[in-house]
Short mmCIF file of C-alpha atoms in Angstrom, two decimals:
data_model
loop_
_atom_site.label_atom_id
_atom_site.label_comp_id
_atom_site.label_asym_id
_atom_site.label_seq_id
_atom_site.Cartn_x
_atom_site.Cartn_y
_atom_site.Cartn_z
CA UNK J 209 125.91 96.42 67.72
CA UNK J 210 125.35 99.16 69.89
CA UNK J 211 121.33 99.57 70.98
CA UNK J 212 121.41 103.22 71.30
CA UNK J 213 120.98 105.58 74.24
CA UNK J 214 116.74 105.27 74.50
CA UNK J 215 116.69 101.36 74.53
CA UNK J 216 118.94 101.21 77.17
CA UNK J 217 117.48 104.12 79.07
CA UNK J 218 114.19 101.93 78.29
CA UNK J 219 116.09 98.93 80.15
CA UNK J 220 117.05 101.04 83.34
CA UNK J 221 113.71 102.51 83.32
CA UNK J 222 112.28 98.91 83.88
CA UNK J 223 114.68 97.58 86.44
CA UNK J 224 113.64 101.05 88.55
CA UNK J 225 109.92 99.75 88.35
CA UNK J 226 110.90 96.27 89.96
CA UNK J 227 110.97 98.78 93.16
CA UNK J 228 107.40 99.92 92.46
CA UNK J 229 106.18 100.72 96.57
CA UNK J 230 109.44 99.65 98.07
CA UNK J 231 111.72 102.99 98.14
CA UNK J 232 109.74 105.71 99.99
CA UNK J 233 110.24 107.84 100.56
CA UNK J 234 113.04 107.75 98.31
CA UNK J 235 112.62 107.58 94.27
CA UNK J 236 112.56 104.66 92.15
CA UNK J 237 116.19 104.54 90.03
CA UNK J 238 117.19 101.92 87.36
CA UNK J 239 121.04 102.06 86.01
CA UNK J 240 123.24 100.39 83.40
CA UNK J 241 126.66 100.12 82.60
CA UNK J 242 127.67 99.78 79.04
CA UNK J 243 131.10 98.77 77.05
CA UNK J 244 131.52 98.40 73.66
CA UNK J 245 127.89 97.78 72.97
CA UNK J 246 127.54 95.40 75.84
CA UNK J 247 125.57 95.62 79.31
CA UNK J 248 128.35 94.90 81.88
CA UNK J 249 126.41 95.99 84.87
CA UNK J 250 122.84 96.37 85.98
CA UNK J 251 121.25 98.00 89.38
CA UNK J 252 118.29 99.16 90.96
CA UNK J 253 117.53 100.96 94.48
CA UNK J 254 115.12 98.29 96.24
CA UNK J 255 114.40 100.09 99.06
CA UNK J 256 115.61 103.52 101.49
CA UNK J 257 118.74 102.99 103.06
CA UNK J 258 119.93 100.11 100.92
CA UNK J 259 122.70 100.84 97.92
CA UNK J 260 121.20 103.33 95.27
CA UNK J 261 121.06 101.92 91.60
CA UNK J 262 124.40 103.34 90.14
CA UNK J 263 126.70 101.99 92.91
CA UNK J 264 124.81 98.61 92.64
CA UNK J 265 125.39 98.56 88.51
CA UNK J 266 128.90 99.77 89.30
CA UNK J 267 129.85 97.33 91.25
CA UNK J 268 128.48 94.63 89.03
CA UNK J 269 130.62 96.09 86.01
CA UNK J 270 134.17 96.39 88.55
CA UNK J 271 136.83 97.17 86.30
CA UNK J 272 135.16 97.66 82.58
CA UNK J 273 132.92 100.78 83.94
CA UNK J 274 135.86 102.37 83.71
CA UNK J 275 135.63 104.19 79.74
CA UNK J 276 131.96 103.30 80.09
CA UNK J 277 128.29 104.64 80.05
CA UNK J 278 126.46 104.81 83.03
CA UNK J 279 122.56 104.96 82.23
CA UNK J 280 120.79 106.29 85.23
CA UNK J 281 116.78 107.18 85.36
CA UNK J 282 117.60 109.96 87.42
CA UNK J 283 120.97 112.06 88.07
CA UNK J 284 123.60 110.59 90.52
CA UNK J 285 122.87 112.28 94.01
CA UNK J 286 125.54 114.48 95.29
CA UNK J 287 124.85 114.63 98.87
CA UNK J 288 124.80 112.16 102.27
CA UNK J 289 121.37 110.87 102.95
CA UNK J 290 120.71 107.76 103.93
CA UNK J 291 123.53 106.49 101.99
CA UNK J 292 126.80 108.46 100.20
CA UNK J 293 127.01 110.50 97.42
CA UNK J 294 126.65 108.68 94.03
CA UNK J 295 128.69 111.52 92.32
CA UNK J 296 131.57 110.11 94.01
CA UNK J 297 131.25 106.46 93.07
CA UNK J 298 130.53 107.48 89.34
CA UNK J 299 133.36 109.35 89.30
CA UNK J 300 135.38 106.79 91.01
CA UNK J 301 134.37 104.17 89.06
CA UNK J 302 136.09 106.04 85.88
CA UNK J 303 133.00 105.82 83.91
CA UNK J 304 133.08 108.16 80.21
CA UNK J 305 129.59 109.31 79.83
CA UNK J 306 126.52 109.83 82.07
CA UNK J 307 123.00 109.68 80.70
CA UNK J 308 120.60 110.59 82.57
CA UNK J 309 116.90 110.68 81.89
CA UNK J 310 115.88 113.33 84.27
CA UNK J 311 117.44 115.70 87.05
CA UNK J 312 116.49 114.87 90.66
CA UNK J 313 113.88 117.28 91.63
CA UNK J 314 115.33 117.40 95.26
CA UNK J 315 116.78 120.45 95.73
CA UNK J 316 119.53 119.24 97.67
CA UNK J 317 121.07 118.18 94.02
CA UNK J 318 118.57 119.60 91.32
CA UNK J 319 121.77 119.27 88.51
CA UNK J 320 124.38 119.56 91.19
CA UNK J 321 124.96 115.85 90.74
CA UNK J 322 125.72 116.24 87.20
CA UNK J 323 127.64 119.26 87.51
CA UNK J 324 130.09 117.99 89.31
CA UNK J 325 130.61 115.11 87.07
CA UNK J 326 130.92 118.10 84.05
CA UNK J 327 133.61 119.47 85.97
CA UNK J 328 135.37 116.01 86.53
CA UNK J 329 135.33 115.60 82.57
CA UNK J 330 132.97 113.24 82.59
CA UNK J 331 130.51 113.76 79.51
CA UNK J 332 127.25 114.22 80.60
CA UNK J 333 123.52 114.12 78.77
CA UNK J 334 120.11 115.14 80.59
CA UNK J 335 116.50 114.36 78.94
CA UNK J 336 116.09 110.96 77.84
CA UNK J 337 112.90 109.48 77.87
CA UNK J 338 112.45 112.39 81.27
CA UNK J 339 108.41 112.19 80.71
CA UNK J 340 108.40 108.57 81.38
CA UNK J 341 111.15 108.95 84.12
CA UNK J 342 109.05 111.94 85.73
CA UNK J 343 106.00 109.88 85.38
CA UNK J 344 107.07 106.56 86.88
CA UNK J 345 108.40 108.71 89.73
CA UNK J 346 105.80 110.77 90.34
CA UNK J 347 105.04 110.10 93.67
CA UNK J 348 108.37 111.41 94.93
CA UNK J 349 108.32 114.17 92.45
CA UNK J 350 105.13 115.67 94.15
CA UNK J 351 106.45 114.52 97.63
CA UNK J 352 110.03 115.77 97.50
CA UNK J 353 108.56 119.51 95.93
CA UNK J 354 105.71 120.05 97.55
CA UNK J 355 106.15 117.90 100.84
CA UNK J 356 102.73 116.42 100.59
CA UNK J 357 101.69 113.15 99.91
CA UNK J 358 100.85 112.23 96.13
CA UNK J 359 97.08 111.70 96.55
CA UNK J 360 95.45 108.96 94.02
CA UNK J 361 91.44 108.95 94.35
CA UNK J 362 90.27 105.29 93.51
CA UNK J 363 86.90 104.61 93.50
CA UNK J 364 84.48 101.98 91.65
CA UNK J 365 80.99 102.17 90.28
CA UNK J 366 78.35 100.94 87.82
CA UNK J 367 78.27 102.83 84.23
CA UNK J 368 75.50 105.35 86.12
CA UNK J 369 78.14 106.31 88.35
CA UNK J 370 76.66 104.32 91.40
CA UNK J 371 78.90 102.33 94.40
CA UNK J 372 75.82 100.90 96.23
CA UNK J 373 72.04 100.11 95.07
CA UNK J 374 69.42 102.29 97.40
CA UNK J 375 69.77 99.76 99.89
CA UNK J 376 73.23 99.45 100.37
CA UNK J 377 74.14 96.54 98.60
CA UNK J 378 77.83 97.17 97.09
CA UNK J 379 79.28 93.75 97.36
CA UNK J 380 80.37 93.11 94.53
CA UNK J 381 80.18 96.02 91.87
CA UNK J 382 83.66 95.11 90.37
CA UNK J 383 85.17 91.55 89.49
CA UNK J 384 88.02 89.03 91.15
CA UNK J 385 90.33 90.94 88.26
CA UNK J 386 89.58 95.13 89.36
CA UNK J 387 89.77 93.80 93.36
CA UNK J 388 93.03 92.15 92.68
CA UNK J 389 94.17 95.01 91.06
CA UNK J 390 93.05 97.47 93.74
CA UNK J 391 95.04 95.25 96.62
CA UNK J 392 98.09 96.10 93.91
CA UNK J 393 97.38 99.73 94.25
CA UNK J 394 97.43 99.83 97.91
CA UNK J 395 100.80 97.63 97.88
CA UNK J 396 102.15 100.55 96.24
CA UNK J 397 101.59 103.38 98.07
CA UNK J 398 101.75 104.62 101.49
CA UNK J 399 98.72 105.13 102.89
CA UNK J 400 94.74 104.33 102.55
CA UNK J 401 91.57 106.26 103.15
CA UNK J 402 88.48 105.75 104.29
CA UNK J 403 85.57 107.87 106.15
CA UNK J 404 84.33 106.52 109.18
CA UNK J 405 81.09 105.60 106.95
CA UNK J 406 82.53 103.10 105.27
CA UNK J 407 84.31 101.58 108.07
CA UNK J 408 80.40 101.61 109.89
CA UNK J 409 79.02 99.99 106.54
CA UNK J 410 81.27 97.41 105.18
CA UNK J 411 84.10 97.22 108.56
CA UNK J 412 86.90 96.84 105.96
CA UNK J 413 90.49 95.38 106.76
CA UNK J 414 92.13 97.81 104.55
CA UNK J 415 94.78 95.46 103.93
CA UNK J 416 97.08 93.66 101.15
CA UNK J 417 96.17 90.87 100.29
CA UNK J 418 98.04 89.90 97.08
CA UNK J 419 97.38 86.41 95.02
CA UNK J 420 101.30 85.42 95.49
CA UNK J 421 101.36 86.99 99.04
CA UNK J 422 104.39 89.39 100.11
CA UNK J 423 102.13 92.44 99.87
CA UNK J 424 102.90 95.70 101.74
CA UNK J 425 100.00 96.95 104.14
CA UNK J 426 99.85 100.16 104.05
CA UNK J 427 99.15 102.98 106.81
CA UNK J 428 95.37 103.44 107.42
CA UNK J 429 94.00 106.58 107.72
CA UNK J 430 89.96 106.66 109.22
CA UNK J 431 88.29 110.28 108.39
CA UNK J 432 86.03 110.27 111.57
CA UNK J 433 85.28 113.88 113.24
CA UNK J 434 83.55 112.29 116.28
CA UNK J 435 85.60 109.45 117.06
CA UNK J 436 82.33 106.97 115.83
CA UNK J 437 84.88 104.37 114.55
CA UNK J 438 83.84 100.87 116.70
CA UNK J 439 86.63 99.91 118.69
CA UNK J 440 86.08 96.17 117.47
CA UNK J 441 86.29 97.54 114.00
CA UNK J 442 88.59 95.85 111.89
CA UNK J 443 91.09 98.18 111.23
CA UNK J 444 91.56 98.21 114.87
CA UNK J 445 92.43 94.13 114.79
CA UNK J 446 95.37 92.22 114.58
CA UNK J 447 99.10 93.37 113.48
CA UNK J 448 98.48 93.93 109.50
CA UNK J 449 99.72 98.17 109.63
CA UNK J 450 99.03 100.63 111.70
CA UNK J 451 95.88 102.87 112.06
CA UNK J 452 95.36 106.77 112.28
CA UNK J 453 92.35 108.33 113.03
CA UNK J 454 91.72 111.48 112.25
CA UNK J 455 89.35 113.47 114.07
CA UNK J 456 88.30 117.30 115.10
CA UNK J 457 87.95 119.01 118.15
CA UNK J 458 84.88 117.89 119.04
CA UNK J 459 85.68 114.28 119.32
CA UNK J 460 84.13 113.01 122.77
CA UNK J 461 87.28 112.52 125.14
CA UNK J 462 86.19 109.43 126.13
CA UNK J 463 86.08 108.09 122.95
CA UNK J 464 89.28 109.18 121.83
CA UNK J 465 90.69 107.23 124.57
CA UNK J 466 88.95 104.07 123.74
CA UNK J 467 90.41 103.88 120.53
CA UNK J 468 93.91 104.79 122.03
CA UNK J 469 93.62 102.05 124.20
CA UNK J 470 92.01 99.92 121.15
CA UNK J 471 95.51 100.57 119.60
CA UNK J 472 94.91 103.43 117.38
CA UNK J 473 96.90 106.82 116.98
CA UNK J 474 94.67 109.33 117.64
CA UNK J 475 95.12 113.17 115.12
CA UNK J 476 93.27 115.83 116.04
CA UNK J 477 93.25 117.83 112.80
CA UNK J 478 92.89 121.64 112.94
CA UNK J 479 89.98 123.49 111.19
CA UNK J 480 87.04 125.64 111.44
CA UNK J 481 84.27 123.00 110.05
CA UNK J 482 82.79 120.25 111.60
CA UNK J 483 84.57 117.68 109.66
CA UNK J 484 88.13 116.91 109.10
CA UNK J 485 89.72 119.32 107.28
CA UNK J 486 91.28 117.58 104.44
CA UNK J 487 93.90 119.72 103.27
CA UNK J 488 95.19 120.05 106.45
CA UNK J 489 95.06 116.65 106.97
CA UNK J 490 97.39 116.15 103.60
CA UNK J 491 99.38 118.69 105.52
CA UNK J 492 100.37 117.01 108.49
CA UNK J 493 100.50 113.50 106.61
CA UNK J 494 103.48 114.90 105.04
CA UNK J 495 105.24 116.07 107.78
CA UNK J 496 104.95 112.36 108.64
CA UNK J 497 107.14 111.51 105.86
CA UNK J 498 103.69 109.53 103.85
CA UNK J 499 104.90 110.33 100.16
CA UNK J 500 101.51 108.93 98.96
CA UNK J 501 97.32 108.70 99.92
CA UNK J 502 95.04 106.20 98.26
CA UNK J 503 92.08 107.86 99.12
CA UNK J 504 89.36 104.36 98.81
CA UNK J 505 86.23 106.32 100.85
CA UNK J 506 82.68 107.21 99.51
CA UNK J 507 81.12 109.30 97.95
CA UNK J 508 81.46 112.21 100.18
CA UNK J 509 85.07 111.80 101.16
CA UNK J 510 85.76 111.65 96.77
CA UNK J 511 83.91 115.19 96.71
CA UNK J 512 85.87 116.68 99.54
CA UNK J 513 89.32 115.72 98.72
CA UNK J 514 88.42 116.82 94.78
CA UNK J 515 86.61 120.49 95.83
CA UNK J 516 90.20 120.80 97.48
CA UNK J 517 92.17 120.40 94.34
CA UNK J 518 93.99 117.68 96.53
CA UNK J 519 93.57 114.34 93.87
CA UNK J 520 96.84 114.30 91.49
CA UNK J 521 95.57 111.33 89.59
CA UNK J 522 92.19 109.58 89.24
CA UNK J 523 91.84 105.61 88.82
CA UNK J 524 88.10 104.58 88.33
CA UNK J 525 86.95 100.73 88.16
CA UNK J 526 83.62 100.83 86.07
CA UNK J 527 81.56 98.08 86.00
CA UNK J 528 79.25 97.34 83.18
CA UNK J 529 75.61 97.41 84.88
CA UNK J 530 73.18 99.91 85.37
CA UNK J 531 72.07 100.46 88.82
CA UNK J 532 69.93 103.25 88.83
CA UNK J 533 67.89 105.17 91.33
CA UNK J 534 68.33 108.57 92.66
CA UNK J 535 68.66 107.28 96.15
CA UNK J 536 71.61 104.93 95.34
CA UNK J 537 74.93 106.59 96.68
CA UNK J 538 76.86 108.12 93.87
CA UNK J 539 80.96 107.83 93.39
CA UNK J 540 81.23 111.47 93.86
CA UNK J 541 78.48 113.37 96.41
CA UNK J 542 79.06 116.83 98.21
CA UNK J 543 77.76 120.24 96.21
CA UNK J 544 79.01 119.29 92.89
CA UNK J 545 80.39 121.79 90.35
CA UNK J 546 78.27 124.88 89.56
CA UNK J 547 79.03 124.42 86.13
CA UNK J 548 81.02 122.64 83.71
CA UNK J 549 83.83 124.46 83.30
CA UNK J 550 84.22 124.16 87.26
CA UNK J 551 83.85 120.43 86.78
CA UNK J 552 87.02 118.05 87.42
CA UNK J 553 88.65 117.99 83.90
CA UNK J 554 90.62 114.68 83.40
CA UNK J 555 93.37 114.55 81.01
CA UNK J 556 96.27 111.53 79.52
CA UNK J 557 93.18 109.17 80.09
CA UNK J 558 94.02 105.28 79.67
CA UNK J 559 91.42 102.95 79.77
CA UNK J 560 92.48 99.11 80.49
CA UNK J 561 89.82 95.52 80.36
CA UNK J 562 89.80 93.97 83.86
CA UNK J 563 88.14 90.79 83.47
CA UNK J 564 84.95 92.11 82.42
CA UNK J 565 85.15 95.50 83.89
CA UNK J 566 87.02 98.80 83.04
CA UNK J 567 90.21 100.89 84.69
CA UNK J 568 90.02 104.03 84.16
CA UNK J 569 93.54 106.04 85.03
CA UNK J 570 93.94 109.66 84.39
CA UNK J 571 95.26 112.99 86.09
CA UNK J 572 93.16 116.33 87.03
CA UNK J 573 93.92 118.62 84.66
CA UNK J 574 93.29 121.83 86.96
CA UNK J 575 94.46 120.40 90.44
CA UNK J 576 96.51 118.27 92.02
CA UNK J 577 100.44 119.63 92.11
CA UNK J 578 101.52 121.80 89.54
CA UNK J 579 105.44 120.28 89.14
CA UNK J 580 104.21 116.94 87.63
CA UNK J 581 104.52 116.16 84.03
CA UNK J 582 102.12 117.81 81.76
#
């Protein structure tokens, strides 16, 4: 008996998530094929430049695609990236029906994909399950409309809202369980954060470092105006990803070119203030082709990127202790909001048990980019 067009969308939407931090900056796609009620082919894009998901279900399903559905997470491209058209295998494949769960929001097809399938007879259906689609694919969403990167501010504190006691002791707030699971987040996306304050306190790696192995390190980005960053500093060391600094112009020449010759790239980020300018750094980042920013820093580098409107989602690790003390550094410094209704308003909260702390995920309500999902 025939499943019906959401369980199967359901199905393609989970063999697109098997990519999860492999396909920038391209999107995430699942596909099926299915005959008389049967799954005769199965694909998904693993990565940019390899086969996208329909020609890779297609070709599992040879011959009986032909009178077929084709369930597809997002609409068949219709022009020559990396790879071919998938407008043309579909249509060449003589599949029947096309169900697709969203358009692509590239506006090199935006519905031209399934247009031309309409006009090759093929019968075509646009919508299902598209709030899960958009949502699991909302990095490249924001990346491929707005051409920045899709900026996720993670942070973790005690219930008070503190990452550090007075003295500096931060090691550990959160569990084995919220640490693994931040080393999952930075598998998954691009690029990671810091200010140069927490590379002087704690001299992270800012690196993968997954239970199984196999992780993905990903760019590292230092916030450093004056080029303080040591140059035996750990994200200097070793061959684990590279490392961009990005400074102002008032970085000391000659320590800009210690840390080139430490290995580092070297930004000099425009702007009027004495510290990095964020937004223009989120700027240039996407010129760069980074689809997405982890932004991991303190307290000061959470209030900067937020007074910016640059955070699209929020993911909080809360740990259940009390830490007190008006001296001990909170998760989010600067200003602050003048009042509440200025405040960072958080909506489609999820809250998830890590071991015996707390994930908190959720998305800016009043920032971040305006074509995501509501």
């Amino acid at each position: 008996m025939d499943r019906g067009d959401e369980s199967y969308m359901r199905e393609a939407l989970e063999l697109a998530a098997r990519a999860m931090g492999r396909t920038s900056p391209n999107p995430m796609v699942g596909a099926l094929v299915v005959k008389d009620g049967e799954v005769v082919g199965r694909g998904y894009h693993h990565q940019a430049g390899q086969p996208h998901a329909e020609v890779l279900a297609l070709a599992e399903a040879g011959e009986r695609a032909r009178g077929a559905t084709l369930y597809v997470t997002m609409e068949p491209c219709c022009h020559r990236g990396r790879t071919g058209p998938c407008s043309d295998a579909v249509l060449a494949s003589g599949v029947a029906r096309v169900v697709a769960a969203m358009t692509d929001p590239n506006p090199k097809v935006a519905g031209k994909g399934l247009e031309q399938l309409a006009r090759a007879g093929v019968s075509v259906a646009c919508g299902m399950l598209s709030r899960e689609a958009a949502r699991l694919n909302e990095v490249f969403v924001k990346y491929i409309t707005c051409r920045r990167p899709f900026v996720v501010l993670k942070t973790a504190s005690s219930l008070d809202g503190k990452i550090a006691t007075r003295t500096g002791d931060a090691r550990w707030i959160t569990g084995p369980a919220a640490r693994a699971y931040t080393h999952r987040l930075r598998d998954r996306y691009d690029a990671i954060l810091v200010g140069v304050n927490t590379v002087l306190a704690d001299d992270p790696a800012l690196t993968t470092r997954l239970a199984e192995g196999g992780g993905r390190d990903p760019l590292r980005v230092i916030l450093d105006s004056l080029a303080r960053t040591p140059r035996g500093a750990r994200v200097l060391q070793g061959e684990a990803g590279r490392t961009l600094i990005a400074v102002t112009g008032r970085a000391p020449g000659e320590k800009v070119a210690e840390l080139e010759r430490a290995g580092a790239e070297i930004l000099t980020v425009p702007g009027e203030g004495p510290q990095v300018d964020p937004a223009a750094l989120v700027e240039e980042l996407g010129r760069r082709e980074v689809t997405s920013l982890l932004v991991e820093g303190g307290g000061t580098v959470a209030y900067s990127f937020l007074a910016a409107g640059l955070v699209d989602k929020v993911v909080w690790f809360l740990a259940p202790l009390l830490i007190g003390g008006t001296a001990a550094p909170p998760a989010v410094g600067g200003t602050g909001a003048e009042s509440l209704a200025g405040a960072c308003h958080l909506g489609e909260v999820s809250l998830t048990r890590l071991g015996e702390d707390f994930c908190l995920e959720a998305y800016p309500t009043g920032g971040g980019c305006q074509c995501l999902p509501d």
